[in-house]
PDB file of C-alpha atoms in Angstrom:
ATOM      1  CA  MET A 526      -4.415  17.201   5.648  1.00 38.00           C
ATOM      2  CA  ARG A 527      -2.049  16.099   2.888  1.00 44.00           C
ATOM      3  CA  GLY A 528       1.418  15.094   3.991  1.00 46.00           C
ATOM      4  CA  GLY A 529       1.095  16.828   7.309  1.00 52.00           C
ATOM      5  CA  GLY A 530       4.661  16.147   8.406  1.00 55.00           C
ATOM      6  CA  TYR A 531       3.808  12.752   9.875  1.00 58.00           C
ATOM      7  CA  THR A 532       6.896  10.599  10.246  1.00 64.00           C
ATOM      8  CA  ALA A 533       7.707   7.152  11.568  1.00 64.00           C
ATOM      9  CA  SER A 534       9.329   8.740  14.628  1.00 71.00           C
ATOM     10  CA  TRP A 535       6.138  10.713  15.266  1.00 62.00           C
ATOM     11  CA  LEU A 536       4.134   7.488  15.056  1.00 60.00           C
ATOM     12  CA  ARG A 537       6.480   5.711  17.493  1.00 63.00           C
ATOM     13  CA  HIS A 538       6.249   8.631  19.927  1.00 64.00           C
ATOM     14  CA  LEU A 539       2.459   8.606  19.831  1.00 61.00           C
ATOM     15  CA  CYS A 540       2.256   4.837  20.235  1.00 61.00           C
ATOM     16  CA  ASP A 541       4.710   4.845  23.124  1.00 66.00           C
ATOM     17  CA  HIS A 542       2.441   7.264  24.983  1.00 63.00           C
ATOM     18  CA  ALA A 543      -0.996   5.997  23.936  1.00 63.00           C
ATOM     19  CA  PRO A 544      -3.247   3.378  25.483  1.00 64.00           C
ATOM     20  CA  MET A 545      -3.321   0.081  23.565  1.00 63.00           C
ATOM     21  CA  ASP A 546      -6.780   0.798  22.089  1.00 66.00           C
ATOM     22  CA  ASP A 547      -5.657   4.162  20.702  1.00 81.00           C
ATOM     23  CA  GLN A 548      -2.624   2.649  18.968  1.00 84.00           C
ATOM     24  CA  LYS A 549      -4.812   1.044  16.293  1.00 87.00           C
ATOM     25  CA  GLN A 550      -6.430   4.405  15.540  1.00 87.00           C
ATOM     26  CA  ILE A 551      -3.022   6.070  15.362  1.00 85.00           C
ATOM     27  CA  LEU A 552      -1.761   3.394  12.981  1.00 88.00           C
ATOM     28  CA  GLN A 553      -4.811   3.702  10.749  1.00 90.00           C
ATOM     29  CA  ARG A 554      -4.548   7.503  10.674  1.00 89.00           C
ATOM     30  CA  TYR A 555      -0.849   7.325   9.828  1.00 88.00           C
ATOM     31  CA  LEU A 556      -1.521   4.878   6.994  1.00 92.00           C
ATOM     32  CA  GLN A 557      -4.429   6.914   5.636  1.00 94.00           C
ATOM     33  CA  VAL A 558      -2.444  10.145   5.538  1.00 91.00           C
ATOM     34  CA  GLY A 559       0.186   8.383   3.428  1.00 92.00           C
ATOM     35  CA  ARG A 560      -2.428   6.771   1.182  1.00 95.00           C
ATOM     36  CA  ASP A 561      -4.232  10.058   0.615  1.00 95.00           C
ATOM     37  CA  SER A 562      -0.946  11.770  -0.206  1.00 93.00           C
ATOM     38  CA  VAL A 563      -0.052   9.193  -2.850  1.00 94.00           C
ATOM     39  CA  VAL A 564      -3.467   9.312  -4.518  1.00 96.00           C
ATOM     40  CA  TRP A 565      -3.421  13.102  -4.404  1.00 94.00           C
ATOM     41  CA  LYS A 566      -0.141  13.068  -6.368  1.00 92.00           C
ATOM     42  CA  VAL A 567      -1.692  10.903  -9.101  1.00 94.00           C
ATOM     43  CA  GLU A 568      -5.191  12.368  -9.338  1.00 91.00           C
ATOM     44  CA  GLY A 569      -5.511  15.073 -11.922  1.00 89.00           C
ATOM     45  CA  LEU A 570      -2.547  13.875 -13.960  1.00 95.00           C
ATOM     46  CA  SER A 571      -3.007  12.843 -17.548  1.00 95.00           C
ATOM     47  CA  GLU A 572      -2.702   9.139 -18.364  1.00 93.00           C
ATOM     48  CA  TYR A 573       0.615   9.964 -19.999  1.00 94.00           C
ATOM     49  CA  ASP A 574       2.000  11.617 -16.861  1.00 95.00           C
ATOM     50  CA  MET A 575       0.758   8.794 -14.610  1.00 94.00           C
ATOM     51  CA  ARG A 576       2.532   6.233 -16.766  1.00 93.00           C
ATOM     52  CA  ARG A 577       5.619   8.196 -17.795  1.00 93.00           C
ATOM     53  CA  PRO A 578       8.775   6.390 -16.668  1.00 91.00           C
ATOM     54  CA  LEU A 579      10.630   8.665 -14.280  1.00 85.00           C
ATOM     55  CA  VAL A 580      13.769   6.594 -13.735  1.00 90.00           C
ATOM     56  CA  PRO A 581      15.776   4.127 -15.871  1.00 90.00           C
ATOM     57  CA  THR A 582      13.980   1.119 -14.316  1.00 87.00           C
ATOM     58  CA  GLY A 583      10.695   2.228 -15.901  1.00 87.00           C
ATOM     59  CA  THR A 584       9.002   2.994 -12.586  1.00 91.00           C
ATOM     60  CA  ASN A 585       6.094   5.382 -12.923  1.00 92.00           C
ATOM     61  CA  LEU A 586       3.666   6.976 -10.477  1.00 94.00           C
ATOM     62  CA  LEU A 587       0.832   4.595 -11.290  1.00 95.00           C
ATOM     63  CA  GLY A 588       3.271   1.707 -10.825  1.00 94.00           C
ATOM     64  CA  LEU A 589       4.082   3.004  -7.353  1.00 95.00           C
ATOM     65  CA  VAL A 590       0.371   2.900  -6.520  1.00 96.00           C
ATOM     66  CA  LYS A 591       0.253  -0.685  -7.828  1.00 95.00           C
ATOM     67  CA  HIS A 592       3.277  -1.565  -5.688  1.00 94.00           C
ATOM     68  CA  LEU A 593       1.777   0.018  -2.562  1.00 96.00           C
ATOM     69  CA  ALA A 594      -1.446  -1.941  -3.084  1.00 96.00           C
ATOM     70  CA  SER A 595       0.571  -5.169  -3.346  1.00 93.00           C
ATOM     71  CA  VAL A 596       2.545  -4.374  -0.215  1.00 92.00           C
ATOM     72  CA  GLU A 597      -0.548  -3.559   1.852  1.00 94.00           C
ATOM     73  CA  LEU A 598      -2.264  -6.751   0.710  1.00 94.00           C
ATOM     74  CA  GLY A 599       0.841  -8.769   1.546  1.00 90.00           C
ATOM     75  CA  TYR A 600       1.616  -7.302   4.939  1.00 90.00           C
ATOM     76  CA  PHE A 601      -1.918  -6.765   6.247  1.00 93.00           C
ATOM     77  CA  GLY A 602      -3.459  -9.758   4.494  1.00 92.00           C
ATOM     78  CA  ASP A 603      -1.141 -12.675   3.914  1.00 88.00           C
ATOM     79  CA  CYS A 604       1.091 -12.013   6.928  1.00 88.00           C
ATOM     80  CA  PHE A 605      -1.926 -12.175   9.243  1.00 93.00           C
ATOM     81  CA  GLY A 606      -3.560 -15.157   7.538  1.00 91.00           C
ATOM     82  CA  ARG A 607      -6.283 -12.954   6.053  1.00 92.00           C
ATOM     83  CA  PRO A 608      -6.564 -13.784   2.335  1.00 90.00           C
ATOM     84  CA  HIS A 609      -7.488 -10.828   0.185  1.00 92.00           C
ATOM     85  CA  GLY A 610      -8.758 -12.599  -2.933  1.00 91.00           C
ATOM     86  CA  GLU A 611      -7.119 -10.124  -5.314  1.00 92.00           C
ATOM     87  CA  GLU A 612      -5.278 -11.409  -8.359  1.00 89.00           C
ATOM     88  CA  LEU A 613      -1.751 -10.042  -8.462  1.00 88.00           C
ATOM     89  CA  PRO A 614      -0.305 -11.531 -11.671  1.00 87.00           C
ATOM     90  CA  TRP A 615       2.912  -9.539 -11.303  1.00 86.00           C
ATOM     91  CA  HIS A 616       3.797 -11.892  -8.407  1.00 82.00           C
ATOM     92  CA  ASP A 617       3.455 -15.021 -10.530  1.00 82.00           C
ATOM     93  CA  GLU A 618       6.522 -17.159 -11.091  1.00 83.00           C
ATOM     94  CA  GLY A 619       8.372 -16.153 -14.223  1.00 87.00           C
ATOM     95  CA  THR A 620       7.111 -12.582 -14.155  1.00 85.00           C
ATOM     96  CA  GLU A 621       9.675  -9.901 -14.764  1.00 86.00           C
ATOM     97  CA  ALA A 622      11.303  -8.633 -11.554  1.00 84.00           C
ATOM     98  CA  ASN A 623       9.701  -5.480 -10.164  1.00 85.00           C
ATOM     99  CA  ALA A 624       6.731  -5.757 -12.527  1.00 88.00           C
ATOM    100  CA  ASP A 625       4.642  -4.087  -9.846  1.00 89.00           C
ATOM    101  CA  MET A 626       6.611  -0.857 -10.243  1.00 90.00           C
ATOM    102  CA  TRP A 627       5.031   0.202 -13.529  1.00 87.00           C
ATOM    103  CA  ALA A 628       1.581   0.092 -15.055  1.00 90.00           C
ATOM    104  CA  THR A 629       1.112  -1.827 -18.268  1.00 87.00           C
ATOM    105  CA  THR A 630      -1.090  -0.583 -21.082  1.00 86.00           C
ATOM    106  CA  GLU A 631      -3.639  -3.289 -20.167  1.00 89.00           C
ATOM    107  CA  GLU A 632      -3.990  -1.912 -16.611  1.00 92.00           C
ATOM    108  CA  SER A 633      -6.238   1.113 -16.445  1.00 94.00           C
ATOM    109  CA  SER A 634      -5.591   3.812 -13.887  1.00 95.00           C
ATOM    110  CA  GLU A 635      -9.102   3.170 -12.520  1.00 95.00           C
ATOM    111  CA  LYS A 636      -8.273  -0.517 -12.058  1.00 95.00           C
ATOM    112  CA  ILE A 637      -5.027   0.208 -10.197  1.00 96.00           C
ATOM    113  CA  LEU A 638      -6.505   2.960  -8.020  1.00 97.00           C
ATOM    114  CA  GLY A 639      -9.455   0.668  -7.289  1.00 97.00           C
ATOM    115  CA  LEU A 640      -7.069  -2.100  -6.241  1.00 97.00           C
ATOM    116  CA  TYR A 641      -5.271   0.328  -3.945  1.00 97.00           C
ATOM    117  CA  ARG A 642      -8.523   1.411  -2.304  1.00 97.00           C
ATOM    118  CA  ARG A 643      -9.585  -2.230  -1.830  1.00 97.00           C
ATOM    119  CA  ALA A 644      -6.172  -2.899  -0.273  1.00 97.00           C
ATOM    120  CA  TRP A 645      -6.832  -0.039   2.197  1.00 96.00           C
ATOM    121  CA  ALA A 646     -10.184  -1.508   3.140  1.00 97.00           C
ATOM    122  CA  HIS A 647      -8.643  -4.945   3.643  1.00 97.00           C
ATOM    123  CA  SER A 648      -5.787  -3.534   5.714  1.00 96.00           C
ATOM    124  CA  ASP A 649      -8.141  -1.473   7.844  1.00 96.00           C
ATOM    125  CA  ALA A 650     -10.360  -4.527   8.413  1.00 96.00           C
ATOM    126  CA  THR A 651      -7.301  -6.510   9.500  1.00 96.00           C
ATOM    127  CA  ILE A 652      -6.268  -3.794  11.956  1.00 94.00           C
ATOM    128  CA  GLU A 653      -9.811  -3.570  13.310  1.00 93.00           C
ATOM    129  CA  SER A 654     -10.238  -7.317  13.726  1.00 94.00           C
ATOM    130  CA  LEU A 655      -6.944  -8.070  15.479  1.00 93.00           C
ATOM    131  CA  SER A 656      -5.255  -6.895  18.630  1.00 90.00           C
ATOM    132  CA  ILE A 657      -2.453  -4.409  18.030  1.00 87.00           C
ATOM    133  CA  ALA A 658      -0.180  -6.977  19.687  1.00 88.00           C
ATOM    134  CA  THR A 659      -1.077  -9.808  17.264  1.00 91.00           C
ATOM    135  CA  PRO A 660       2.117 -11.054  15.631  1.00 89.00           C
ATOM    136  CA  GLY A 661       2.225 -11.446  11.887  1.00 88.00           C
ATOM    137  CA  SER A 662       4.229 -14.050  10.019  1.00 86.00           C
ATOM    138  CA  PHE A 663       6.333 -12.930   7.100  1.00 77.00           C
ATOM    139  CA  SER A 664       8.084 -14.950   4.474  1.00 70.00           C
ATOM    140  CA  PRO A 665       8.382 -14.454   0.731  1.00 66.00           C
ATOM    141  CA  GLU A 666       6.468 -17.710   0.261  1.00 60.00           C
ATOM    142  CA  ILE A 667       3.505 -16.386   2.262  1.00 51.00           C
ATOM    143  CA  THR A 668       3.278 -12.975   0.666  1.00 51.00           C
ATOM    144  CA  GLY A 669       4.558 -13.597  -2.833  1.00 54.00           C
ATOM    145  CA  LEU A 670       6.794 -10.582  -2.330  1.00 53.00           C
ATOM    146  CA  PHE A 671      10.464 -10.442  -3.234  1.00 50.00           C
ATOM    147  CA  GLN A 672      10.352 -13.102  -5.934  1.00 47.00           C
TER     148      GLN A 672
END
């Protein structure tokens, strides 16, 4: 099912009425529906259309995939003390702001989509290995986000 009308309020409703063990499955299903929807939007497009800037900031669809991979690795990896081992040079000091919102010519679509799929696997492993009640710890210094 692509899209499927799943919303954050739907997720909250399900989690409020589900046993603790089921909440992890609900979370993973919610995340996967969103992931599949994003990849579905990109697959089948030409390289030009994947990389075509759609707004004045230069953001493109492949850049959104790159951004989503970074966010998943930050929130489900770094915030839970689970290093992911991926190099994210767009988070390095001195890098242009929002450099994760577009794909450079050196970054192939296969590389970015592969990173996104590895981020899914890492996120899913984090969810599986921890209790749903495990608190994460967020700060820009931990995640490298919002520099």
